[in-house]
Amino acid sequence: MSWLNYRFRSLYWRQMFITTGMVLLTLALLGVAFFTVSYQYARYQTNLEMENRARMMGELSADYLEYGRQRSLERFQYDPGFQQLSGYSAVGSYMHFLICDERGGLVLSTGQGLGQESVPENLVARLREGEPAVHGKIYGPDGQRFFAVGVPAVKPGTSEQIGLVFALSANTSLDTMWQGFTIIFFITAFAVLLISIAVSSITSSRFVQPLSEMARAARQYGEGDFAPRMPDDQDSPGEIGELAASFNQMAESLERQESQRREFISNLSHDLKTPLTTIAGYTDGILDGTIPPERERQYLRIISEESRRLSRMVRRMLDVSQIQAIDPMKSGATFDICERMRRVLISMEKKITDRKLDVDADIPDGPIFVPGDKDMMTQVLYNLLENAAKFAREGSTLYLGLEPRDGRVYVTVRNLGETIPPEELPLLFDRFHKSDKSRNEDKDGVGLGLYIVRTILHQHREEIYATSENGVTEFSFSLRIA
């Protein structure tokens, strides 16, 4: 029983059972329909032929039945027409004839063993009542069954009934034909069933094999191994091929996320370890007297700065979690992007002045409304402008511009400074990513500013792009105009 349960749980065997069952049901229905229709047709044709032969025999025997007293009926047996008809019928169709008088008394029989008791009384009665032809079954003295068709024999040139003629056909002829049909049908049905099972087995195997491979790969993914991939088989069925392609994309995404997770942990460990090590080292130095009392205030200030930096890092990480849980497009709110840009410039005035930077602001005077969350977009603009000011060459010009075009606004932040290597550009928006050079220059950063920018824009269904050539670094993104 457990084996059967396992088989029914298996997609391969379920497909096989369903296919086999459907083929068997179809063959059974076709067989019943074929045998029913063909039997009725064969029976009709046989009855029609027997009726025609009986009428022909009635016409041949009419004179002998009418003048039987003057001309011996025995001579009718030697009539060429009678011998030809009875002989042809007996050999070709296993057919016999009973010739009776108008009361149903047997006058002549062409079959051995067929006597007066073989004359069907019920059919005689129906013919005497005026039916033009009757059909029925009778049994011979040895129990053999016959199909019988009876017609009246009428006086030539009149409708006066002068006798009865019955044509009898043995079951053996129809049974022989039926046995042949049955054998052919079952041989054909068996061949069709074998072919169907073979084809179903092949197609089911091709259907199930990719799913089995995906199941094995999924178990490996659960164990942390993201290397397995589904073969890119162009001959696979459409849905299976699409599923395999989607499965590979999922595996690549998981592998990429796992790589990012490991990088995140590595970067997080590095960025957390640095301030914690500094705080612990200087604190121990003060406590054990390694640091002179006159310098304690200096190192306490460093401890305070590192503590605040650690606090900012944790706060930024919480900000990222909160941003990812918000859908800013769901509410349908809009805001003036030009006003947001002017507000950010005003709030950044001190930092820009401290860096001795000029600002080239290209912002339209009129309002331009875009969908989204104004506070989140303000943070995007602030982070980009702060990052540009931080790494701009002192005394250079900082550019902040907005250009409406084709139903969208294109926002650009540009500064002059060190060129970012091409291999670093795709990594700028990763969590905790800092180039080695920027780690030394950016003591206060935690490596989450640009990651937050990309996260917010993704929540707004937008992308951000970065370029850096010949000392000009530019960040740009677009928003749909409401």
Tab-separated table of C-alpha atoms in Angstrom:
chain	number	residue	atom	x	y	z
A	1	MET	CA	0.000	0.000	0.000
A	2	SER	CA	2.871	2.373	0.801
A	3	TRP	CA	4.379	1.626	-2.617
A	4	LEU	CA	1.080	2.564	-4.266
A	5	ASN	CA	0.878	5.778	-2.254
A	6	TYR	CA	4.418	6.656	-3.322
A	7	ARG	CA	3.573	5.978	-6.966
A	8	PHE	CA	0.505	8.219	-6.810
A	9	ARG	CA	2.570	10.975	-5.186
A	10	SER	CA	5.069	10.754	-8.036
A	11	LEU	CA	4.234	13.110	-10.897
A	12	TYR	CA	5.681	10.621	-13.410
A	13	TRP	CA	3.451	7.743	-12.294
A	14	ARG	CA	0.391	9.937	-11.950
A	15	GLN	CA	0.902	11.086	-15.527
A	16	MET	CA	1.342	7.470	-16.637
A	17	PHE	CA	-1.788	6.291	-14.790
A	18	ILE	CA	-3.868	9.154	-16.150
A	19	THR	CA	-2.670	8.604	-19.719
A	20	THR	CA	-3.211	4.847	-19.554
A	21	GLY	CA	-6.648	5.293	-18.005
A	22	MET	CA	-7.687	7.837	-20.632
A	23	VAL	CA	-6.483	5.595	-23.476
A	24	LEU	CA	-8.315	2.581	-22.039
A	25	LEU	CA	-11.501	4.600	-21.528
A	26	THR	CA	-11.275	6.002	-25.057
A	27	LEU	CA	-10.710	2.557	-26.554
A	28	ALA	CA	-13.618	1.136	-24.537
A	29	LEU	CA	-15.985	3.888	-25.687
A	30	LEU	CA	-14.819	3.587	-29.283
A	31	GLY	CA	-15.173	-0.200	-29.111
A	32	VAL	CA	-18.718	-0.022	-27.766
A	33	ALA	CA	-19.696	2.587	-30.347
A	34	PHE	CA	-18.018	0.686	-33.199
A	35	PHE	CA	-19.511	-2.674	-32.320
A	36	THR	CA	-22.970	-1.213	-31.726
A	37	VAL	CA	-23.095	0.715	-34.980
A	38	SER	CA	-21.432	-1.971	-37.077
A	39	TYR	CA	-23.607	-4.712	-35.589
A	40	GLN	CA	-26.793	-2.796	-36.278
A	41	TYR	CA	-25.641	-2.035	-39.805
A	42	ALA	CA	-24.618	-5.666	-40.494
A	43	ARG	CA	-27.880	-6.928	-39.027
A	44	TYR	CA	-29.857	-4.508	-41.177
A	45	GLN	CA	-27.968	-5.498	-44.324
A	46	THR	CA	-28.430	-9.200	-43.545
A	47	ASN	CA	-32.164	-8.781	-42.912
A	48	LEU	CA	-32.526	-6.788	-46.121
A	49	GLU	CA	-30.711	-9.442	-48.123
A	50	MET	CA	-32.744	-12.238	-46.512
A	51	GLU	CA	-35.989	-10.386	-47.255
A	52	ASN	CA	-35.019	-9.939	-50.915
A	53	ARG	CA	-34.081	-13.623	-51.243
A	54	ALA	CA	-37.330	-14.649	-49.570
A	55	ARG	CA	-39.367	-12.544	-52.010
A	56	MET	CA	-37.455	-14.025	-54.943
A	57	MET	CA	-38.162	-17.513	-53.597
A	58	GLY	CA	-41.831	-16.545	-53.145
A	59	GLU	CA	-42.083	-15.469	-56.769
A	60	LEU	CA	-40.465	-18.730	-57.949
A	61	SER	CA	-42.749	-20.893	-55.806
A	62	ALA	CA	-46.017	-19.001	-56.485
A	63	ASP	CA	-47.091	-21.186	-59.442
A	64	TYR	CA	-46.318	-24.409	-57.630
A	65	LEU	CA	-48.165	-23.240	-54.534
A	66	GLU	CA	-51.201	-22.224	-56.598
A	67	TYR	CA	-51.378	-25.413	-58.696
A	68	GLY	CA	-49.838	-27.790	-56.186
A	69	ARG	CA	-52.666	-30.298	-56.565
A	70	GLN	CA	-52.258	-30.575	-60.363
A	71	ARG	CA	-48.477	-30.193	-60.553
A	72	SER	CA	-46.448	-31.947	-57.882
A	73	LEU	CA	-44.545	-29.645	-55.609
A	74	GLU	CA	-41.822	-32.205	-55.585
A	75	ARG	CA	-40.969	-31.098	-59.106
A	76	PHE	CA	-40.301	-27.576	-57.738
A	77	GLN	CA	-37.101	-28.820	-56.171
A	78	TYR	CA	-35.728	-29.471	-59.636
A	79	ASP	CA	-36.663	-26.052	-60.934
A	80	PRO	CA	-33.398	-24.376	-62.186
A	81	GLY	CA	-34.289	-21.058	-60.532
A	82	PHE	CA	-34.998	-22.754	-57.202
A	83	GLN	CA	-31.781	-24.771	-57.343
A	84	GLN	CA	-29.736	-21.731	-58.282
A	85	LEU	CA	-31.225	-19.539	-55.531
A	86	SER	CA	-31.143	-22.136	-52.787
A	87	GLY	CA	-27.719	-23.379	-53.760
A	88	TYR	CA	-26.207	-19.881	-53.945
A	89	SER	CA	-27.838	-18.887	-50.693
A	90	ALA	CA	-26.734	-21.966	-48.833
A	91	VAL	CA	-23.131	-21.751	-49.929
A	92	GLY	CA	-22.669	-17.962	-49.872
A	93	SER	CA	-24.677	-16.976	-46.827
A	94	TYR	CA	-25.515	-20.106	-44.882
A	95	MET	CA	-29.132	-19.372	-45.784
A	96	HIS	CA	-32.040	-21.852	-45.891
A	97	PHE	CA	-35.678	-21.516	-46.946
A	98	LEU	CA	-38.967	-22.787	-45.579
A	99	ILE	CA	-41.853	-22.741	-48.074
A	100	CYS	CA	-45.267	-23.035	-46.440
A	101	ASP	CA	-48.860	-22.949	-47.541
A	102	GLU	CA	-51.145	-20.043	-46.602
A	103	ARG	CA	-51.907	-21.645	-43.193
A	104	GLY	CA	-48.230	-22.101	-42.303
A	105	GLY	CA	-47.954	-25.795	-43.092
A	106	LEU	CA	-44.471	-26.737	-44.245
A	107	VAL	CA	-44.387	-27.651	-47.912
A	108	LEU	CA	-40.668	-27.626	-48.683
A	109	SER	CA	-37.412	-27.079	-46.735
A	110	THR	CA	-33.892	-26.559	-48.137
A	111	GLY	CA	-32.123	-27.332	-44.852
A	112	GLN	CA	-31.551	-30.755	-43.371
A	113	GLY	CA	-33.305	-31.273	-40.041
A	114	LEU	CA	-35.658	-28.332	-40.597
A	115	GLY	CA	-39.197	-29.701	-40.429
A	116	GLN	CA	-42.656	-28.458	-39.544
A	117	GLU	CA	-41.517	-27.741	-35.975
A	118	SER	CA	-39.041	-25.207	-37.358
A	119	VAL	CA	-41.785	-23.008	-38.796
A	120	PRO	CA	-42.076	-19.966	-36.443
A	121	GLU	CA	-45.733	-19.846	-35.426
A	122	ASN	CA	-45.594	-16.276	-34.140
A	123	LEU	CA	-44.226	-15.054	-37.468
A	124	VAL	CA	-46.852	-17.084	-39.376
A	125	ALA	CA	-49.601	-15.376	-37.410
A	126	ARG	CA	-48.228	-11.913	-38.116
A	127	LEU	CA	-47.940	-12.631	-41.857
A	128	ARG	CA	-51.499	-13.956	-42.004
A	129	GLU	CA	-52.623	-10.716	-40.333
A	130	GLY	CA	-51.259	-8.790	-43.325
A	131	GLU	CA	-47.720	-7.636	-42.358
A	132	PRO	CA	-45.583	-7.319	-45.533
A	133	ALA	CA	-42.478	-8.780	-43.844
A	134	VAL	CA	-41.596	-10.094	-40.401
A	135	HIS	CA	-38.283	-10.655	-38.554
A	136	GLY	CA	-37.513	-12.954	-35.647
A	137	LYS	CA	-35.461	-15.800	-34.233
A	138	ILE	CA	-36.115	-19.540	-34.286
A	139	TYR	CA	-34.284	-22.617	-33.050
A	140	GLY	CA	-33.619	-25.813	-34.970
A	141	PRO	CA	-34.070	-29.320	-33.548
A	142	ASP	CA	-30.437	-29.412	-32.386
A	143	GLY	CA	-30.777	-26.082	-30.597
A	144	GLN	CA	-29.077	-24.067	-33.323
A	145	ARG	CA	-30.337	-20.490	-33.478
A	146	PHE	CA	-31.458	-18.910	-36.773
A	147	PHE	CA	-32.420	-15.403	-37.795
A	148	ALA	CA	-35.683	-15.616	-39.731
A	149	VAL	CA	-37.300	-13.258	-42.250
A	150	GLY	CA	-40.769	-14.120	-43.562
A	151	VAL	CA	-42.720	-12.727	-46.520
A	152	PRO	CA	-46.037	-13.756	-48.122
A	153	ALA	CA	-46.111	-15.571	-51.456
A	154	VAL	CA	-48.902	-14.028	-53.555
A	155	LYS	CA	-50.778	-15.196	-56.614
A	156	PRO	CA	-49.176	-13.728	-59.737
A	157	GLY	CA	-50.897	-10.537	-60.865
A	158	THR	CA	-52.900	-10.235	-57.627
A	159	SER	CA	-52.371	-9.525	-53.936
A	160	GLU	CA	-53.985	-12.804	-52.873
A	161	GLN	CA	-51.805	-14.664	-50.378
A	162	ILE	CA	-51.279	-18.280	-51.434
A	163	GLY	CA	-48.338	-19.209	-49.201
A	164	LEU	CA	-45.513	-18.122	-46.913
A	165	VAL	CA	-41.728	-18.109	-47.422
A	166	PHE	CA	-39.174	-17.924	-44.616
A	167	ALA	CA	-35.467	-17.245	-45.163
A	168	LEU	CA	-33.288	-18.568	-42.329
A	169	SER	CA	-29.688	-17.502	-41.653
A	170	ALA	CA	-27.507	-19.348	-39.171
A	171	ASN	CA	-25.708	-17.367	-36.463
A	172	THR	CA	-22.389	-18.891	-37.485
A	173	SER	CA	-21.910	-16.516	-40.417
A	174	LEU	CA	-22.436	-13.377	-38.336
A	175	ASP	CA	-20.517	-14.825	-35.377
A	176	THR	CA	-17.539	-15.621	-37.595
A	177	MET	CA	-17.495	-12.067	-38.913
A	178	TRP	CA	-17.855	-10.748	-35.389
A	179	GLN	CA	-14.993	-12.827	-34.091
A	180	GLY	CA	-12.782	-11.446	-36.834
A	181	PHE	CA	-13.780	-7.883	-35.955
A	182	THR	CA	-13.167	-8.556	-32.271
A	183	ILE	CA	-9.693	-9.987	-32.828
A	184	ILE	CA	-8.685	-7.116	-35.087
A	185	PHE	CA	-10.052	-4.555	-32.639
A	186	PHE	CA	-8.268	-5.984	-29.609
A	187	ILE	CA	-4.971	-6.336	-31.495
A	188	THR	CA	-5.248	-2.720	-32.652
A	189	ALA	CA	-6.273	-1.532	-29.173
A	190	PHE	CA	-3.345	-3.349	-27.579
A	191	ALA	CA	-0.910	-1.801	-30.083
A	192	VAL	CA	-2.379	1.670	-29.483
A	193	LEU	CA	-2.117	1.155	-25.707
A	194	LEU	CA	1.547	0.101	-25.927
A	195	ILE	CA	2.392	3.064	-28.159
A	196	SER	CA	0.540	5.442	-25.826
A	197	ILE	CA	2.351	4.085	-22.767
A	198	ALA	CA	5.733	4.380	-24.520
A	199	VAL	CA	5.057	7.933	-25.704
A	200	SER	CA	3.650	8.932	-22.298
A	201	SER	CA	6.690	7.457	-20.560
A	202	ILE	CA	9.076	9.440	-22.763
A	203	THR	CA	7.173	12.721	-22.472
A	204	SER	CA	6.610	12.280	-18.725
A	205	SER	CA	10.314	11.588	-18.201
A	206	ARG	CA	11.257	14.707	-20.139
A	207	PHE	CA	8.680	16.653	-18.137
A	208	VAL	CA	9.656	15.312	-14.709
A	209	GLN	CA	13.457	15.222	-15.114
A	210	PRO	CA	13.933	19.029	-15.018
A	211	LEU	CA	11.676	19.221	-11.965
A	212	SER	CA	13.732	16.530	-10.207
A	213	GLU	CA	16.923	18.417	-11.040
A	214	MET	CA	15.375	21.611	-9.682
A	215	ALA	CA	14.414	19.805	-6.467
A	216	ARG	CA	18.001	18.553	-6.029
A	217	ALA	CA	19.373	22.013	-6.785
A	218	ALA	CA	16.938	23.600	-4.319
A	219	ARG	CA	18.189	21.253	-1.587
A	220	GLN	CA	21.755	22.331	-2.393
A	221	TYR	CA	20.703	25.971	-2.247
A	222	GLY	CA	19.248	25.288	1.187
A	223	GLU	CA	22.676	24.008	2.227
A	224	GLY	CA	24.350	27.188	0.954
A	225	ASP	CA	25.678	25.882	-2.378
A	226	PHE	CA	24.365	28.154	-5.158
A	227	ALA	CA	26.522	26.730	-7.958
A	228	PRO	CA	24.024	24.273	-9.598
A	229	ARG	CA	22.209	25.567	-12.678
A	230	MET	CA	19.519	24.108	-14.890
A	231	PRO	CA	20.665	23.157	-18.424
A	232	ASP	CA	19.621	25.654	-21.063
A	233	ASP	CA	17.813	23.138	-23.291
A	234	GLN	CA	16.143	24.821	-26.247
A	235	ASP	CA	14.103	21.653	-26.921
A	236	SER	CA	12.388	21.729	-23.529
A	237	PRO	CA	8.647	22.475	-23.519
A	238	GLY	CA	7.856	26.178	-23.319
A	239	GLU	CA	6.697	26.326	-19.699
A	240	ILE	CA	9.483	23.995	-18.491
A	241	GLY	CA	12.077	26.056	-20.360
A	242	GLU	CA	10.703	29.256	-18.850
A	243	LEU	CA	10.702	27.664	-15.396
A	244	ALA	CA	14.322	26.534	-15.828
A	245	ALA	CA	15.345	30.033	-16.963
A	246	SER	CA	13.504	31.607	-14.013
A	247	PHE	CA	15.090	29.060	-11.692
A	248	ASN	CA	18.562	30.003	-12.955
A	249	GLN	CA	17.747	33.692	-12.513
A	250	MET	CA	16.602	32.965	-8.961
A	251	ALA	CA	19.836	31.048	-8.300
A	252	GLU	CA	21.923	33.929	-9.644
A	253	SER	CA	19.929	36.367	-7.530
A	254	LEU	CA	20.414	34.202	-4.411
A	255	GLU	CA	24.102	33.830	-5.161
A	256	ARG	CA	24.414	37.581	-5.621
A	257	GLN	CA	22.494	38.255	-2.406
A	258	GLU	CA	24.646	35.752	-0.549
A	259	SER	CA	27.751	37.472	-1.877
A	260	GLN	CA	26.339	40.849	-0.853
A	261	ARG	CA	25.407	39.453	2.567
A	262	ARG	CA	28.940	38.222	3.129
A	263	GLU	CA	30.351	41.512	1.898
A	264	PHE	CA	27.885	43.344	4.134
A	265	ILE	CA	28.961	41.353	7.171
A	266	SER	CA	32.614	41.870	6.276
A	267	ASN	CA	32.173	45.619	5.803
A	268	LEU	CA	29.967	45.915	8.865
A	269	SER	CA	32.532	44.083	10.966
A	270	HIS	CA	35.256	46.372	9.663
A	271	ASP	CA	33.296	49.588	10.231
A	272	LEU	CA	32.087	48.553	13.665
A	273	LYS	CA	35.435	47.205	14.743
A	274	THR	CA	37.328	50.432	14.005
A	275	PRO	CA	35.409	52.761	16.374
A	276	LEU	CA	34.994	50.042	19.010
A	277	THR	CA	38.730	49.303	18.968
A	278	THR	CA	39.513	53.002	19.239
A	279	ILE	CA	37.065	53.515	22.107
A	280	ALA	CA	38.278	50.445	23.997
A	281	GLY	CA	41.971	51.239	23.465
A	282	TYR	CA	41.818	54.831	24.585
A	283	THR	CA	39.527	53.989	27.496
A	284	ASP	CA	41.928	51.304	28.729
A	285	GLY	CA	44.828	53.718	28.273
A	286	ILE	CA	43.158	56.307	30.478
A	287	LEU	CA	42.180	53.740	33.118
A	288	ASP	CA	45.586	52.062	33.411
A	289	GLY	CA	47.511	55.356	33.333
A	290	THR	CA	49.238	54.753	29.980
A	291	ILE	CA	47.840	58.058	28.721
A	292	PRO	CA	49.141	61.035	30.766
A	293	PRO	CA	46.480	63.037	32.669
A	294	GLU	CA	47.214	66.182	30.654
A	295	ARG	CA	46.256	64.337	27.422
A	296	GLU	CA	43.171	62.577	28.751
A	297	ARG	CA	40.866	65.347	27.527
A	298	GLN	CA	42.204	64.987	23.967
A	299	TYR	CA	41.589	61.231	23.909
A	300	LEU	CA	38.194	61.572	25.580
A	301	ARG	CA	37.240	63.873	22.695
A	302	ILE	CA	38.296	61.127	20.233
A	303	ILE	CA	36.267	58.564	22.184
A	304	SER	CA	33.257	60.894	22.021
A	305	GLU	CA	33.634	61.362	18.236
A	306	GLU	CA	33.945	57.617	17.639
A	307	SER	CA	30.902	56.974	19.836
A	308	ARG	CA	28.848	59.456	17.820
A	309	ARG	CA	30.071	57.893	14.557
A	310	LEU	CA	29.019	54.468	15.853
A	311	SER	CA	25.635	55.936	16.770
A	312	ARG	CA	25.235	57.415	13.269
A	313	MET	CA	26.059	54.073	11.708
A	314	VAL	CA	23.402	52.264	13.726
A	315	ARG	CA	20.883	55.039	13.006
A	316	ARG	CA	21.573	54.815	9.263
A	317	MET	CA	21.084	51.057	9.333
A	318	LEU	CA	17.704	51.571	11.029
A	319	ASP	CA	16.841	54.206	8.410
A	320	VAL	CA	17.500	51.675	5.629
A	321	SER	CA	15.185	49.123	7.260
A	322	GLN	CA	12.427	51.715	7.616
A	323	ILE	CA	12.817	52.926	4.027
A	324	GLN	CA	12.555	49.388	2.639
A	325	ALA	CA	9.264	48.882	4.506
A	326	ILE	CA	7.590	51.960	2.914
A	327	ASP	CA	5.908	52.182	-0.493
A	328	PRO	CA	6.010	55.927	-1.297
A	329	MET	CA	4.027	55.496	-4.528
A	330	LYS	CA	1.035	53.851	-2.844
A	331	SER	CA	-0.463	57.018	-1.409
A	332	GLY	CA	-0.432	58.882	-4.725
A	333	ALA	CA	1.013	62.024	-3.082
A	334	THR	CA	2.928	64.607	-5.152
A	335	PHE	CA	5.412	67.352	-4.261
A	336	ASP	CA	7.350	70.197	-5.878
A	337	ILE	CA	10.812	68.839	-6.703
A	338	CYS	CA	12.186	72.350	-7.400
A	339	GLU	CA	11.278	73.533	-3.911
A	340	ARG	CA	12.945	70.435	-2.383
A	341	MET	CA	16.172	71.171	-4.278
A	342	ARG	CA	16.241	74.799	-3.121
A	343	ARG	CA	15.644	73.743	0.519
A	344	VAL	CA	18.519	71.227	0.354
A	345	LEU	CA	20.866	73.882	-1.054
A	346	ILE	CA	19.997	76.228	1.815
A	347	SER	CA	20.561	73.512	4.436
A	348	MET	CA	23.948	72.646	2.854
A	349	GLU	CA	25.142	76.264	2.808
A	350	LYS	CA	27.565	75.976	5.765
A	351	LYS	CA	29.225	72.770	4.494
A	352	ILE	CA	29.589	74.254	1.018
A	353	THR	CA	31.070	77.458	2.443
A	354	ASP	CA	33.497	75.536	4.671
A	355	ARG	CA	34.808	73.738	1.564
A	356	LYS	CA	35.108	77.093	-0.274
A	357	LEU	CA	32.919	75.779	-3.087
A	358	ASP	CA	30.902	77.723	-5.641
A	359	VAL	CA	27.438	76.478	-6.571
A	360	ASP	CA	25.985	76.390	-10.070
A	361	ALA	CA	22.265	75.833	-9.527
A	362	ASP	CA	20.130	75.274	-12.600
A	363	ILE	CA	16.635	74.974	-11.096
A	364	PRO	CA	13.451	76.234	-12.863
A	365	ASP	CA	11.639	79.085	-11.117
A	366	GLY	CA	8.187	77.535	-11.438
A	367	PRO	CA	6.958	74.438	-9.559
A	368	ILE	CA	7.255	70.954	-11.065
A	369	PHE	CA	5.258	68.284	-9.270
A	370	VAL	CA	6.361	64.653	-9.191
A	371	PRO	CA	4.799	61.619	-7.421
A	372	GLY	CA	6.404	60.202	-4.284
A	373	ASP	CA	7.434	61.041	-0.740
A	374	LYS	CA	8.933	64.527	-0.377
A	375	ASP	CA	10.896	63.724	2.794
A	376	MET	CA	12.504	60.652	1.263
A	377	MET	CA	13.399	62.568	-1.902
A	378	THR	CA	14.818	65.382	0.227
A	379	GLN	CA	17.127	62.808	1.814
A	380	VAL	CA	18.206	61.623	-1.667
A	381	LEU	CA	19.122	65.179	-2.689
A	382	TYR	CA	20.845	65.880	0.634
A	383	ASN	CA	22.943	62.676	0.525
A	384	LEU	CA	24.015	63.291	-3.083
A	385	LEU	CA	24.882	66.945	-2.468
A	386	GLU	CA	26.685	66.132	0.801
A	387	ASN	CA	28.684	63.399	-0.901
A	388	ALA	CA	29.570	65.721	-3.817
A	389	ALA	CA	30.641	68.517	-1.458
A	390	LYS	CA	32.700	66.150	0.692
A	391	PHE	CA	34.825	64.870	-2.194
A	392	ALA	CA	34.895	68.015	-4.355
A	393	ARG	CA	38.214	69.708	-4.849
A	394	GLU	CA	38.440	72.752	-2.570
A	395	GLY	CA	37.566	75.956	-4.370
A	396	SER	CA	35.860	74.165	-7.278
A	397	THR	CA	32.258	74.475	-8.500
A	398	LEU	CA	29.426	72.232	-7.403
A	399	TYR	CA	26.577	71.734	-9.910
A	400	LEU	CA	22.948	70.947	-9.060
A	401	GLY	CA	20.534	71.003	-11.995
A	402	LEU	CA	17.064	69.871	-13.096
A	403	GLU	CA	15.839	69.559	-16.674
A	404	PRO	CA	12.232	68.662	-17.599
A	405	ARG	CA	12.047	66.588	-20.793
A	406	ASP	CA	9.518	64.167	-22.366
A	407	GLY	CA	7.250	63.982	-19.310
A	408	ARG	CA	10.114	63.481	-16.846
A	409	VAL	CA	12.549	65.589	-14.840
A	410	TYR	CA	16.265	64.762	-14.908
A	411	VAL	CA	18.216	65.666	-11.762
A	412	THR	CA	22.025	65.978	-11.923
A	413	VAL	CA	24.627	66.485	-9.173
A	414	ARG	CA	28.199	67.087	-10.363
A	415	ASN	CA	31.524	67.908	-8.715
A	416	LEU	CA	35.207	68.255	-9.612
A	417	GLY	CA	37.669	66.055	-7.756
A	418	GLU	CA	39.448	62.745	-8.019
A	419	THR	CA	38.324	60.426	-10.810
A	420	ILE	CA	36.636	57.289	-9.516
A	421	PRO	CA	38.099	54.155	-11.192
A	422	PRO	CA	35.633	52.448	-13.597
A	423	GLU	CA	35.696	49.218	-11.565
A	424	GLU	CA	34.566	51.188	-8.488
A	425	LEU	CA	31.531	52.839	-10.105
A	426	PRO	CA	29.168	49.802	-9.910
A	427	LEU	CA	30.065	49.367	-6.217
A	428	LEU	CA	29.347	52.948	-5.098
A	429	PHE	CA	25.761	52.149	-4.121
A	430	ASP	CA	26.557	48.983	-2.134
A	431	ARG	CA	26.179	48.916	1.641
A	432	PHE	CA	29.270	50.059	3.556
A	433	HIS	CA	31.272	50.384	0.380
A	434	LYS	CA	34.150	52.853	0.464
A	435	SER	CA	37.198	52.928	-1.743
A	436	ASP	CA	40.513	52.676	0.046
A	437	LYS	CA	41.242	56.327	-0.709
A	438	SER	CA	37.926	57.543	0.619
A	439	ARG	CA	38.310	55.526	3.824
A	440	ASN	CA	41.239	57.707	4.784
A	441	GLU	CA	39.569	60.958	3.720
A	442	ASP	CA	36.037	60.272	4.960
A	443	LYS	CA	36.408	59.714	8.676
A	444	ASP	CA	32.801	60.572	9.506
A	445	GLY	CA	31.106	58.488	6.774
A	446	VAL	CA	29.641	55.048	7.363
A	447	GLY	CA	29.277	53.951	3.725
A	448	LEU	CA	25.471	53.990	3.707
A	449	GLY	CA	24.637	57.368	2.131
A	450	LEU	CA	24.596	56.275	-1.516
A	451	TYR	CA	23.062	52.931	-0.615
A	452	ILE	CA	20.152	54.836	0.985
A	453	VAL	CA	19.893	56.980	-2.168
A	454	ARG	CA	19.558	53.929	-4.406
A	455	THR	CA	17.118	52.261	-1.991
A	456	ILE	CA	14.813	55.314	-1.926
A	457	LEU	CA	14.876	55.640	-5.722
A	458	HIS	CA	14.115	51.927	-6.093
A	459	GLN	CA	11.104	52.458	-3.811
A	460	HIS	CA	10.044	55.177	-6.300
A	461	ARG	CA	10.575	52.696	-9.234
A	462	GLU	CA	13.554	54.713	-10.485
A	463	GLU	CA	17.289	54.160	-11.095
A	464	ILE	CA	20.387	56.263	-10.435
A	465	TYR	CA	23.504	56.415	-12.623
A	466	ALA	CA	27.075	57.501	-11.891
A	467	THR	CA	29.901	58.529	-14.236
A	468	SER	CA	33.432	59.745	-13.517
A	469	GLU	CA	35.851	60.958	-16.191
A	470	ASN	CA	38.747	63.428	-16.109
A	471	GLY	CA	37.994	64.431	-12.531
A	472	VAL	CA	34.295	65.145	-13.217
A	473	THR	CA	31.987	62.893	-11.212
A	474	GLU	CA	28.269	63.030	-11.943
A	475	PHE	CA	25.215	61.391	-10.370
A	476	SER	CA	21.895	61.566	-12.220
A	477	PHE	CA	18.377	60.186	-11.906
A	478	SER	CA	14.946	60.954	-13.307
A	479	LEU	CA	11.404	61.206	-11.956
A	480	ARG	CA	8.050	61.083	-13.723
A	481	ILE	CA	6.168	64.369	-13.832
A	482	ALA	CA	2.767	64.074	-12.144
